[in-house]
Amino acid sequence: MALEDPFTDLKIETQSTGFYQGYNLPIALASKLSVSLLVIWALVWPFSANDTLRSWKSGLLSEFNTFYDFSVALFAFFLFIVALIPATGRMRLGADDELPEFSNFSWFSMMFGAGLGVGLMVYATAEPLGLWETNPLTVSGEVNSKSEEAIRGAYRYTFLHTGFHAWAIYVVTGLSLAYYAYTRDMPLTIRAALTPLLGEYANGVTGHVIDILGVVATILGVAVTIGYGVSQLVDGAFLMTGMQWLTDNADSAMKPSTAGLIAALALVMTMSTLSAVSGVGLGVKYLSNLNLILSMVLLAVFIAFGSFTFAMTTYLRALTDYIVNFIPLSFQTHSPASQEEFASVLPVEAAPFIGELFAGATDAWGTKETFLQALSDDAAALPDATKTAAYDASTQGRLFEWQSSWTTFYWAWWIAFSPFVGLFLARISKGRTVREFILGAVVAPSLVCFGWMTILGGSAIDLELNGDANGAILAASTTATLFVTLSEMISGNFLTIISIMCVILTMTFLVTSADSGILVMNTIMSGGAEETDLKHRVIWGVLLTLVIGTLLIAGGGGLEALTNSMIIGALPFSVVLLLMCVSLAKAMINDLRRSSQNGWSSAS
C-alpha cells in the first residue's frame, strides 16, 4: 500500500504591512511579552525574583534530574544509530547534487564558535581543575580529592560534559530542522521539526507555542553564555589594568563588580547587534574564522609553555576511559537524599543532631574531614562510628548534589542553547549528508574539545599537582582561572600580550554567540526567513541586553539568577527535543519506504 505524501503545507502567517511586516504577530508579541515580564520582575523585585528562581530550580531538579540525564542519553544513541544505518546516513540535506554552501573550515569554525566558544574560554582550565577537586569518584570516597588518582575522574566527567552527549543535543535540533528545510522545502523554524507528528496542527496555536518555547530557550541559553563571558572579560580587564571599579573584593576573593559586568555587557551587545545587522555571510562568518585562528594561537602557547606531555598522556588515557564508560555514564543518575531515610539508619543518640549531620554529610563540595571539622561541639562528641555512619549514609545525597550542580546544569545549558545552535547549524549545513552532518557536528567538535580541555586544563592541574602554582589557580574564581594559569606559565610583556589576546578572543566569542542568537530568534519569529528586518534585530539585541543585565542585578552581580532561569526554561524545550527524535525517525522511515515504492527523489 502506497504511503501518502508527507505533510509539508506549513503556513506560518506573517504580517504584510506595518511594524511587524514579515513577522508572525503571535510569536513576536508573546516572545517579547515573556521577556519583558522577566525583565520587569528582575528589575523591580530583584531579591524576590532571585529567591523564587532558586526555589523553583531546586524543586525542578529534585523531580527531573533523571529525566534530563536519560533524555540526553537518548539523543546521543539516536543520532549514532541514524548515522550508522546506511540508508539514513547517506541521505542528503538538499538535492542529490547539492554542494555545501560553506567550506569545511568555515563550517567548522562557525559551528565551533557558536556551539561552545565562550564555554571553552571560561571552562578550559576551570572545569578540569574543579572536577579534580570534586567528582563522583572523590564524592563517593573512592579516591582522594586533588590527588593523582583524581585526574581520572576529573577528565571522565569533563569529557562527558563536552563530548558526544553534549553535541548530540545541538545536532538533534539541527538535523531535524535541516532535514525538513532541505528535503521537503519547509521553513527553517522549530515547529517544522514536529510536522510528522502534528500535521496541520503545526499551523495553529500548537505550532506557535513550540516556536515561542524555542525563542525563550534561546534567550536564556544565550543569556547564561554571555553572563559567564562578560564575567571573564571583566576579570581579564582587571588583571591587565588594575582598575578597581571592575571588581569587588569579597573575603579576599576577586569577584567582578556589577558596574564592571554591566559596562562589559553594554560593549559586547553593541558589537553583537552591529554584527547581527550584517548577517551570517559577513559578521558571523568572519568573526568565527577569527575566533578559530586566535584559539589556535592560545593553544600553541599552552603547548609551548604548559604541560604538553602531561596533557597528551592524560588525553589518551581519558579518551579510552570515556569510551569504555560511555554507556554507564549515559545512564548514571542519582536522586536526592531524604532526611527521614537518613535518620532511620542512625542510632538514637544522633537524633538531636540529625539536621546538622544531614546538611554537612550531603555537601558534595567537602570531604569527610571537612564534614567532621564543621560539626558543633556536641555533635562532634558523638562516637566516631556514628559520625562515619552518617557520612556514609549520605553518599547518594552527595552524588545527587554533585550531579545536579554539574552534569544536569550542563545538560540544561546545552538544551537551552540548542534552538539557537541547532537552527544555526541547519542554516550553514545545506548540501551535506546526514552521516557527514552527525559525524562532523558530534564527533569532530568533541575530539577538539577534549584536546582543548586536556592541554589547557591539564597544564593547570599539573602546575597545582607539582606545587608550582602553590594553590593560586585553585583559589581563583571560575572566570579568572585561565588568566591565573597563564600568569603561572609565562610572564612580562608576553603575558600581557597573550592576556590581551584572551580578552579579545572572549569578546569575539561573545559577539559571535550573541549575534547568532539574535539572527536565530528573528528567523523563528519570521516563520523561517533567512533575511529579517534590521530594526527587529536591533530591538532583540536591546531586549537580550536587558534580560542579562537585570538578571545579573537580581543575582547581586553574580550568575545565580541567570543560571536558575536557564535550568527552568530548558525543561519544556527538552520535551520538544524528545518529540523531534520521534518525529525524525518517523519521517526517515516513511521517506525510505516511499523511495523504495516509487523512487521519491527527496529521500535518495
PDB file of C-alpha atoms in Angstrom, residues 174-403:
ATOM      1  CA  GLY A 174      19.994  20.974  13.751  1.00  0.00           C
ATOM      2  CA  LEU A 175      19.457  17.717  11.866  1.00  0.00           C
ATOM      3  CA  SER A 176      15.703  17.830  12.366  1.00  0.00           C
ATOM      4  CA  LEU A 177      15.418  21.383  11.092  1.00  0.00           C
ATOM      5  CA  ALA A 178      17.816  20.835   8.171  1.00  0.00           C
ATOM      6  CA  TYR A 179      16.049  17.640   7.093  1.00  0.00           C
ATOM      7  CA  TYR A 180      12.662  19.277   6.677  1.00  0.00           C
ATOM      8  CA  ALA A 181      14.048  22.534   5.301  1.00  0.00           C
ATOM      9  CA  TYR A 182      16.241  20.984   2.610  1.00  0.00           C
ATOM     10  CA  THR A 183      14.499  17.720   1.701  1.00  0.00           C
ATOM     11  CA  ARG A 184      10.917  18.975   1.960  1.00  0.00           C
ATOM     12  CA  ASP A 185      11.396  22.678   1.257  1.00  0.00           C
ATOM     13  CA  MET A 186       9.801  23.746   4.539  1.00  0.00           C
ATOM     14  CA  PRO A 187      10.528  26.897   6.587  1.00  0.00           C
ATOM     15  CA  LEU A 188      13.613  26.794   8.784  1.00  0.00           C
ATOM     16  CA  THR A 189      11.729  27.083  12.081  1.00  0.00           C
ATOM     17  CA  ILE A 190      11.253  24.934  15.178  1.00  0.00           C
ATOM     18  CA  ARG A 191       7.719  23.725  14.517  1.00  0.00           C
ATOM     19  CA  ALA A 192       8.725  22.275  11.139  1.00  0.00           C
ATOM     20  CA  ALA A 193      10.631  19.537  13.009  1.00  0.00           C
ATOM     21  CA  LEU A 194       7.376  18.228  14.515  1.00  0.00           C
ATOM     22  CA  THR A 195       5.170  18.242  11.422  1.00  0.00           C
ATOM     23  CA  PRO A 196       5.217  14.414  11.034  1.00  0.00           C
ATOM     24  CA  LEU A 197       3.548  14.261  14.468  1.00  0.00           C
ATOM     25  CA  LEU A 198       1.432  17.424  14.417  1.00  0.00           C
ATOM     26  CA  GLY A 199       0.309  17.558  10.793  1.00  0.00           C
ATOM     27  CA  GLU A 200      -1.999  20.530  10.208  1.00  0.00           C
ATOM     28  CA  TYR A 201      -1.929  21.393  13.931  1.00  0.00           C
ATOM     29  CA  ALA A 202       1.527  22.833  13.293  1.00  0.00           C
ATOM     30  CA  ASN A 203      -0.197  25.733  11.552  1.00  0.00           C
ATOM     31  CA  GLY A 204      -2.164  26.739  14.645  1.00  0.00           C
ATOM     32  CA  VAL A 205      -1.690  27.554  18.305  1.00  0.00           C
ATOM     33  CA  THR A 206       0.353  24.387  18.969  1.00  0.00           C
ATOM     34  CA  GLY A 207       2.907  25.442  16.379  1.00  0.00           C
ATOM     35  CA  HIS A 208       3.051  28.961  17.830  1.00  0.00           C
ATOM     36  CA  VAL A 209       3.722  27.579  21.333  1.00  0.00           C
ATOM     37  CA  ILE A 210       6.574  25.401  20.064  1.00  0.00           C
ATOM     38  CA  ASP A 211       8.244  28.342  18.321  1.00  0.00           C
ATOM     39  CA  ILE A 212       7.779  30.558  21.386  1.00  0.00           C
ATOM     40  CA  LEU A 213       9.438  27.897  23.567  1.00  0.00           C
ATOM     41  CA  GLY A 214      12.313  27.909  21.094  1.00  0.00           C
ATOM     42  CA  VAL A 215      12.704  31.703  21.310  1.00  0.00           C
ATOM     43  CA  VAL A 216      12.541  31.767  25.125  1.00  0.00           C
ATOM     44  CA  ALA A 217      15.010  28.874  25.466  1.00  0.00           C
ATOM     45  CA  THR A 218      17.370  30.645  23.062  1.00  0.00           C
ATOM     46  CA  ILE A 219      17.197  33.857  25.064  1.00  0.00           C
ATOM     47  CA  LEU A 220      18.003  32.087  28.340  1.00  0.00           C
ATOM     48  CA  GLY A 221      20.736  29.876  26.865  1.00  0.00           C
ATOM     49  CA  VAL A 222      22.482  32.794  25.180  1.00  0.00           C
ATOM     50  CA  ALA A 223      21.994  34.933  28.309  1.00  0.00           C
ATOM     51  CA  VAL A 224      23.882  32.467  30.526  1.00  0.00           C
ATOM     52  CA  THR A 225      26.676  32.151  27.974  1.00  0.00           C
ATOM     53  CA  ILE A 226      27.043  35.922  27.737  1.00  0.00           C
ATOM     54  CA  GLY A 227      26.871  36.210  31.528  1.00  0.00           C
ATOM     55  CA  TYR A 228      29.851  33.891  32.012  1.00  0.00           C
ATOM     56  CA  GLY A 229      31.691  35.518  29.136  1.00  0.00           C
ATOM     57  CA  VAL A 230      31.376  39.092  30.370  1.00  0.00           C
ATOM     58  CA  SER A 231      32.477  37.926  33.822  1.00  0.00           C
ATOM     59  CA  GLN A 232      35.658  36.529  32.284  1.00  0.00           C
ATOM     60  CA  LEU A 233      36.038  39.694  30.240  1.00  0.00           C
ATOM     61  CA  VAL A 234      35.942  41.824  33.402  1.00  0.00           C
ATOM     62  CA  ASP A 235      38.386  39.502  35.182  1.00  0.00           C
ATOM     63  CA  GLY A 236      40.834  39.813  32.302  1.00  0.00           C
ATOM     64  CA  ALA A 237      40.447  43.590  32.057  1.00  0.00           C
ATOM     65  CA  PHE A 238      41.038  43.968  35.794  1.00  0.00           C
ATOM     66  CA  LEU A 239      44.158  41.778  35.789  1.00  0.00           C
ATOM     67  CA  MET A 240      45.610  43.808  32.915  1.00  0.00           C
ATOM     68  CA  THR A 241      44.622  47.321  34.022  1.00  0.00           C
ATOM     69  CA  GLY A 242      44.164  47.084  37.790  1.00  0.00           C
ATOM     70  CA  MET A 243      41.102  49.370  37.618  1.00  0.00           C
ATOM     71  CA  GLN A 244      39.411  48.819  40.989  1.00  0.00           C
ATOM     72  CA  TRP A 245      35.890  49.667  39.846  1.00  0.00           C
ATOM     73  CA  LEU A 246      35.891  46.464  37.782  1.00  0.00           C
ATOM     74  CA  THR A 247      35.991  44.201  40.819  1.00  0.00           C
ATOM     75  CA  ASP A 248      34.602  43.644  44.299  1.00  0.00           C
ATOM     76  CA  ASN A 249      36.907  42.064  46.840  1.00  0.00           C
ATOM     77  CA  ALA A 250      34.703  39.821  48.941  1.00  0.00           C
ATOM     78  CA  ASP A 251      36.502  37.686  51.534  1.00  0.00           C
ATOM     79  CA  SER A 252      39.771  38.407  49.682  1.00  0.00           C
ATOM     80  CA  ALA A 253      38.419  36.642  46.560  1.00  0.00           C
ATOM     81  CA  MET A 254      38.214  38.673  43.386  1.00  0.00           C
ATOM     82  CA  LYS A 255      34.694  38.995  42.006  1.00  0.00           C
ATOM     83  CA  PRO A 256      33.615  41.136  39.020  1.00  0.00           C
ATOM     84  CA  SER A 257      31.635  44.175  40.158  1.00  0.00           C
ATOM     85  CA  THR A 258      28.098  44.765  38.947  1.00  0.00           C
ATOM     86  CA  ALA A 259      29.253  48.014  37.328  1.00  0.00           C
ATOM     87  CA  GLY A 260      32.045  46.179  35.520  1.00  0.00           C
ATOM     88  CA  LEU A 261      29.681  43.455  34.310  1.00  0.00           C
ATOM     89  CA  ILE A 262      27.124  45.957  33.017  1.00  0.00           C
ATOM     90  CA  ALA A 263      29.797  48.007  31.222  1.00  0.00           C
ATOM     91  CA  ALA A 264      31.238  44.880  29.566  1.00  0.00           C
ATOM     92  CA  LEU A 265      27.741  43.700  28.685  1.00  0.00           C
ATOM     93  CA  ALA A 266      26.881  47.008  27.011  1.00  0.00           C
ATOM     94  CA  LEU A 267      30.079  46.882  24.933  1.00  0.00           C
ATOM     95  CA  VAL A 268      29.594  43.252  23.860  1.00  0.00           C
ATOM     96  CA  MET A 269      25.926  43.633  22.996  1.00  0.00           C
ATOM     97  CA  THR A 270      26.515  46.802  20.981  1.00  0.00           C
ATOM     98  CA  MET A 271      29.110  44.959  18.900  1.00  0.00           C
ATOM     99  CA  SER A 272      26.859  41.887  18.659  1.00  0.00           C
ATOM    100  CA  THR A 273      23.898  43.870  17.398  1.00  0.00           C
ATOM    101  CA  LEU A 274      26.045  45.582  14.754  1.00  0.00           C
ATOM    102  CA  SER A 275      27.382  42.184  13.669  1.00  0.00           C
ATOM    103  CA  ALA A 276      23.872  40.692  13.560  1.00  0.00           C
ATOM    104  CA  VAL A 277      22.756  43.518  11.294  1.00  0.00           C
ATOM    105  CA  SER A 278      25.449  42.484   8.809  1.00  0.00           C
ATOM    106  CA  GLY A 279      24.127  38.893   8.653  1.00  0.00           C
ATOM    107  CA  VAL A 280      25.647  35.381   8.620  1.00  0.00           C
ATOM    108  CA  GLY A 281      27.651  35.825   5.440  1.00  0.00           C
ATOM    109  CA  LEU A 282      29.629  38.785   6.763  1.00  0.00           C
ATOM    110  CA  GLY A 283      29.811  39.439  10.515  1.00  0.00           C
ATOM    111  CA  VAL A 284      29.225  35.937  11.843  1.00  0.00           C
ATOM    112  CA  LYS A 285      31.396  34.192   9.242  1.00  0.00           C
ATOM    113  CA  TYR A 286      34.444  36.438   9.590  1.00  0.00           C
ATOM    114  CA  LEU A 287      34.257  36.641  13.379  1.00  0.00           C
ATOM    115  CA  SER A 288      34.015  32.846  13.540  1.00  0.00           C
ATOM    116  CA  ASN A 289      37.121  32.466  11.390  1.00  0.00           C
ATOM    117  CA  LEU A 290      38.968  34.969  13.621  1.00  0.00           C
ATOM    118  CA  ASN A 291      37.863  33.036  16.717  1.00  0.00           C
ATOM    119  CA  LEU A 292      39.295  29.790  15.404  1.00  0.00           C
ATOM    120  CA  ILE A 293      42.622  31.393  14.442  1.00  0.00           C
ATOM    121  CA  LEU A 294      43.070  33.111  17.841  1.00  0.00           C
ATOM    122  CA  SER A 295      42.072  29.862  19.572  1.00  0.00           C
ATOM    123  CA  MET A 296      44.873  28.068  17.762  1.00  0.00           C
ATOM    124  CA  VAL A 297      47.340  30.737  18.901  1.00  0.00           C
ATOM    125  CA  LEU A 298      46.243  30.309  22.520  1.00  0.00           C
ATOM    126  CA  LEU A 299      46.509  26.545  22.161  1.00  0.00           C
ATOM    127  CA  ALA A 300      50.040  26.938  20.794  1.00  0.00           C
ATOM    128  CA  VAL A 301      51.022  28.983  23.860  1.00  0.00           C
ATOM    129  CA  PHE A 302      49.885  26.175  26.169  1.00  0.00           C
ATOM    130  CA  ILE A 303      51.625  23.572  24.024  1.00  0.00           C
ATOM    131  CA  ALA A 304      54.898  25.535  24.140  1.00  0.00           C
ATOM    132  CA  PHE A 305      54.844  26.718  27.777  1.00  0.00           C
ATOM    133  CA  GLY A 306      52.370  24.406  29.504  1.00  0.00           C
ATOM    134  CA  SER A 307      52.486  20.728  30.423  1.00  0.00           C
ATOM    135  CA  PHE A 308      52.045  19.282  26.939  1.00  0.00           C
ATOM    136  CA  THR A 309      53.474  15.823  27.638  1.00  0.00           C
ATOM    137  CA  PHE A 310      51.302  15.517  30.741  1.00  0.00           C
ATOM    138  CA  ALA A 311      48.291  16.712  28.713  1.00  0.00           C
ATOM    139  CA  MET A 312      48.746  14.275  25.840  1.00  0.00           C
ATOM    140  CA  THR A 313      49.268  11.335  28.181  1.00  0.00           C
ATOM    141  CA  THR A 314      46.115  12.400  30.005  1.00  0.00           C
ATOM    142  CA  TYR A 315      44.236  12.779  26.701  1.00  0.00           C
ATOM    143  CA  LEU A 316      44.888   9.213  25.588  1.00  0.00           C
ATOM    144  CA  ARG A 317      44.049   7.717  28.978  1.00  0.00           C
ATOM    145  CA  ALA A 318      40.964   9.890  29.412  1.00  0.00           C
ATOM    146  CA  LEU A 319      39.611   9.223  25.926  1.00  0.00           C
ATOM    147  CA  THR A 320      39.937   5.474  26.464  1.00  0.00           C
ATOM    148  CA  ASP A 321      38.297   5.760  29.881  1.00  0.00           C
ATOM    149  CA  TYR A 322      35.456   7.882  28.438  1.00  0.00           C
ATOM    150  CA  ILE A 323      34.728   5.419  25.626  1.00  0.00           C
ATOM    151  CA  VAL A 324      34.883   2.406  27.954  1.00  0.00           C
ATOM    152  CA  ASN A 325      32.493   4.088  30.378  1.00  0.00           C
ATOM    153  CA  PHE A 326      30.274   5.690  27.717  1.00  0.00           C
ATOM    154  CA  ILE A 327      27.217   3.527  28.401  1.00  0.00           C
ATOM    155  CA  PRO A 328      27.459   3.626  32.231  1.00  0.00           C
ATOM    156  CA  LEU A 329      27.937   7.409  32.078  1.00  0.00           C
ATOM    157  CA  SER A 330      24.881   7.715  29.825  1.00  0.00           C
ATOM    158  CA  PHE A 331      22.528   6.175  32.365  1.00  0.00           C
ATOM    159  CA  GLN A 332      24.162   7.120  35.665  1.00  0.00           C
ATOM    160  CA  THR A 333      21.577   9.108  37.637  1.00  0.00           C
ATOM    161  CA  HIS A 334      21.077   9.952  41.306  1.00  0.00           C
ATOM    162  CA  SER A 335      18.067  11.000  43.380  1.00  0.00           C
ATOM    163  CA  PRO A 336      18.007  13.499  46.256  1.00  0.00           C
ATOM    164  CA  ALA A 337      18.536  12.174  49.756  1.00  0.00           C
ATOM    165  CA  SER A 338      15.654  12.070  52.225  1.00  0.00           C
ATOM    166  CA  GLN A 339      16.326  13.338  55.729  1.00  0.00           C
ATOM    167  CA  GLU A 340      13.815  10.829  57.077  1.00  0.00           C
ATOM    168  CA  GLU A 341      15.619   7.881  55.461  1.00  0.00           C
ATOM    169  CA  PHE A 342      18.922   9.326  56.668  1.00  0.00           C
ATOM    170  CA  ALA A 343      17.652   9.466  60.248  1.00  0.00           C
ATOM    171  CA  SER A 344      16.317   5.923  60.117  1.00  0.00           C
ATOM    172  CA  VAL A 345      19.778   4.367  59.675  1.00  0.00           C
ATOM    173  CA  LEU A 346      21.448   6.253  62.553  1.00  0.00           C
ATOM    174  CA  PRO A 347      21.450   5.296  66.224  1.00  0.00           C
ATOM    175  CA  VAL A 348      19.185   7.049  68.702  1.00  0.00           C
ATOM    176  CA  GLU A 349      21.940   9.232  70.176  1.00  0.00           C
ATOM    177  CA  ALA A 350      22.254  11.028  66.812  1.00  0.00           C
ATOM    178  CA  ALA A 351      18.592  12.154  66.781  1.00  0.00           C
ATOM    179  CA  PRO A 352      19.182  15.643  68.285  1.00  0.00           C
ATOM    180  CA  PHE A 353      21.754  16.380  65.590  1.00  0.00           C
ATOM    181  CA  ILE A 354      20.020  14.943  62.502  1.00  0.00           C
ATOM    182  CA  GLY A 355      19.616  18.316  60.792  1.00  0.00           C
ATOM    183  CA  GLU A 356      23.240  19.304  61.304  1.00  0.00           C
ATOM    184  CA  LEU A 357      24.582  15.891  60.314  1.00  0.00           C
ATOM    185  CA  PHE A 358      22.376  15.705  57.222  1.00  0.00           C
ATOM    186  CA  ALA A 359      23.336  19.175  55.969  1.00  0.00           C
ATOM    187  CA  GLY A 360      27.048  18.515  56.351  1.00  0.00           C
ATOM    188  CA  ALA A 361      27.069  14.948  55.058  1.00  0.00           C
ATOM    189  CA  THR A 362      25.183  15.815  51.859  1.00  0.00           C
ATOM    190  CA  ASP A 363      27.592  18.632  50.941  1.00  0.00           C
ATOM    191  CA  ALA A 364      29.191  17.450  47.693  1.00  0.00           C
ATOM    192  CA  TRP A 365      31.903  20.130  47.848  1.00  0.00           C
ATOM    193  CA  GLY A 366      33.503  18.993  51.083  1.00  0.00           C
ATOM    194  CA  THR A 367      35.284  15.863  52.286  1.00  0.00           C
ATOM    195  CA  LYS A 368      34.792  13.615  55.274  1.00  0.00           C
ATOM    196  CA  GLU A 369      37.477  15.616  57.069  1.00  0.00           C
ATOM    197  CA  THR A 370      35.756  18.978  56.435  1.00  0.00           C
ATOM    198  CA  PHE A 371      32.437  17.399  57.479  1.00  0.00           C
ATOM    199  CA  LEU A 372      33.911  16.323  60.808  1.00  0.00           C
ATOM    200  CA  GLN A 373      35.678  19.646  61.356  1.00  0.00           C
ATOM    201  CA  ALA A 374      32.467  21.622  60.808  1.00  0.00           C
ATOM    202  CA  LEU A 375      30.435  19.755  63.450  1.00  0.00           C
ATOM    203  CA  SER A 376      29.405  21.636  66.577  1.00  0.00           C
ATOM    204  CA  ASP A 377      30.994  20.575  69.854  1.00  0.00           C
ATOM    205  CA  ASP A 378      28.008  18.446  70.906  1.00  0.00           C
ATOM    206  CA  ALA A 379      27.721  16.701  67.529  1.00  0.00           C
ATOM    207  CA  ALA A 380      31.486  16.212  67.414  1.00  0.00           C
ATOM    208  CA  ALA A 381      31.248  14.349  70.724  1.00  0.00           C
ATOM    209  CA  LEU A 382      29.215  11.572  69.095  1.00  0.00           C
ATOM    210  CA  PRO A 383      31.007   8.225  68.688  1.00  0.00           C
ATOM    211  CA  ASP A 384      33.271   8.007  65.638  1.00  0.00           C
ATOM    212  CA  ALA A 385      31.239   5.076  64.322  1.00  0.00           C
ATOM    213  CA  THR A 386      28.067   7.201  64.384  1.00  0.00           C
ATOM    214  CA  LYS A 387      29.705  10.085  62.540  1.00  0.00           C
ATOM    215  CA  THR A 388      31.163   7.722  59.944  1.00  0.00           C
ATOM    216  CA  ALA A 389      27.758   6.061  59.505  1.00  0.00           C
ATOM    217  CA  ALA A 390      26.166   9.492  58.993  1.00  0.00           C
ATOM    218  CA  TYR A 391      28.665  10.397  56.300  1.00  0.00           C
ATOM    219  CA  ASP A 392      28.406   7.039  54.543  1.00  0.00           C
ATOM    220  CA  ALA A 393      24.587   7.128  54.649  1.00  0.00           C
ATOM    221  CA  SER A 394      24.618  10.376  52.645  1.00  0.00           C
ATOM    222  CA  THR A 395      26.749   9.218  49.732  1.00  0.00           C
ATOM    223  CA  GLN A 396      23.793   9.128  47.338  1.00  0.00           C
ATOM    224  CA  GLY A 397      22.725  12.567  48.530  1.00  0.00           C
ATOM    225  CA  ARG A 398      26.185  13.978  47.812  1.00  0.00           C
ATOM    226  CA  LEU A 399      26.220  12.337  44.399  1.00  0.00           C
ATOM    227  CA  PHE A 400      22.843  13.911  43.604  1.00  0.00           C
ATOM    228  CA  GLU A 401      24.018  17.341  44.728  1.00  0.00           C
ATOM    229  CA  TRP A 402      27.133  16.977  42.589  1.00  0.00           C
ATOM    230  CA  GLN A 403      25.274  15.686  39.530  1.00  0.00           C
TER     231      GLN A 403
END
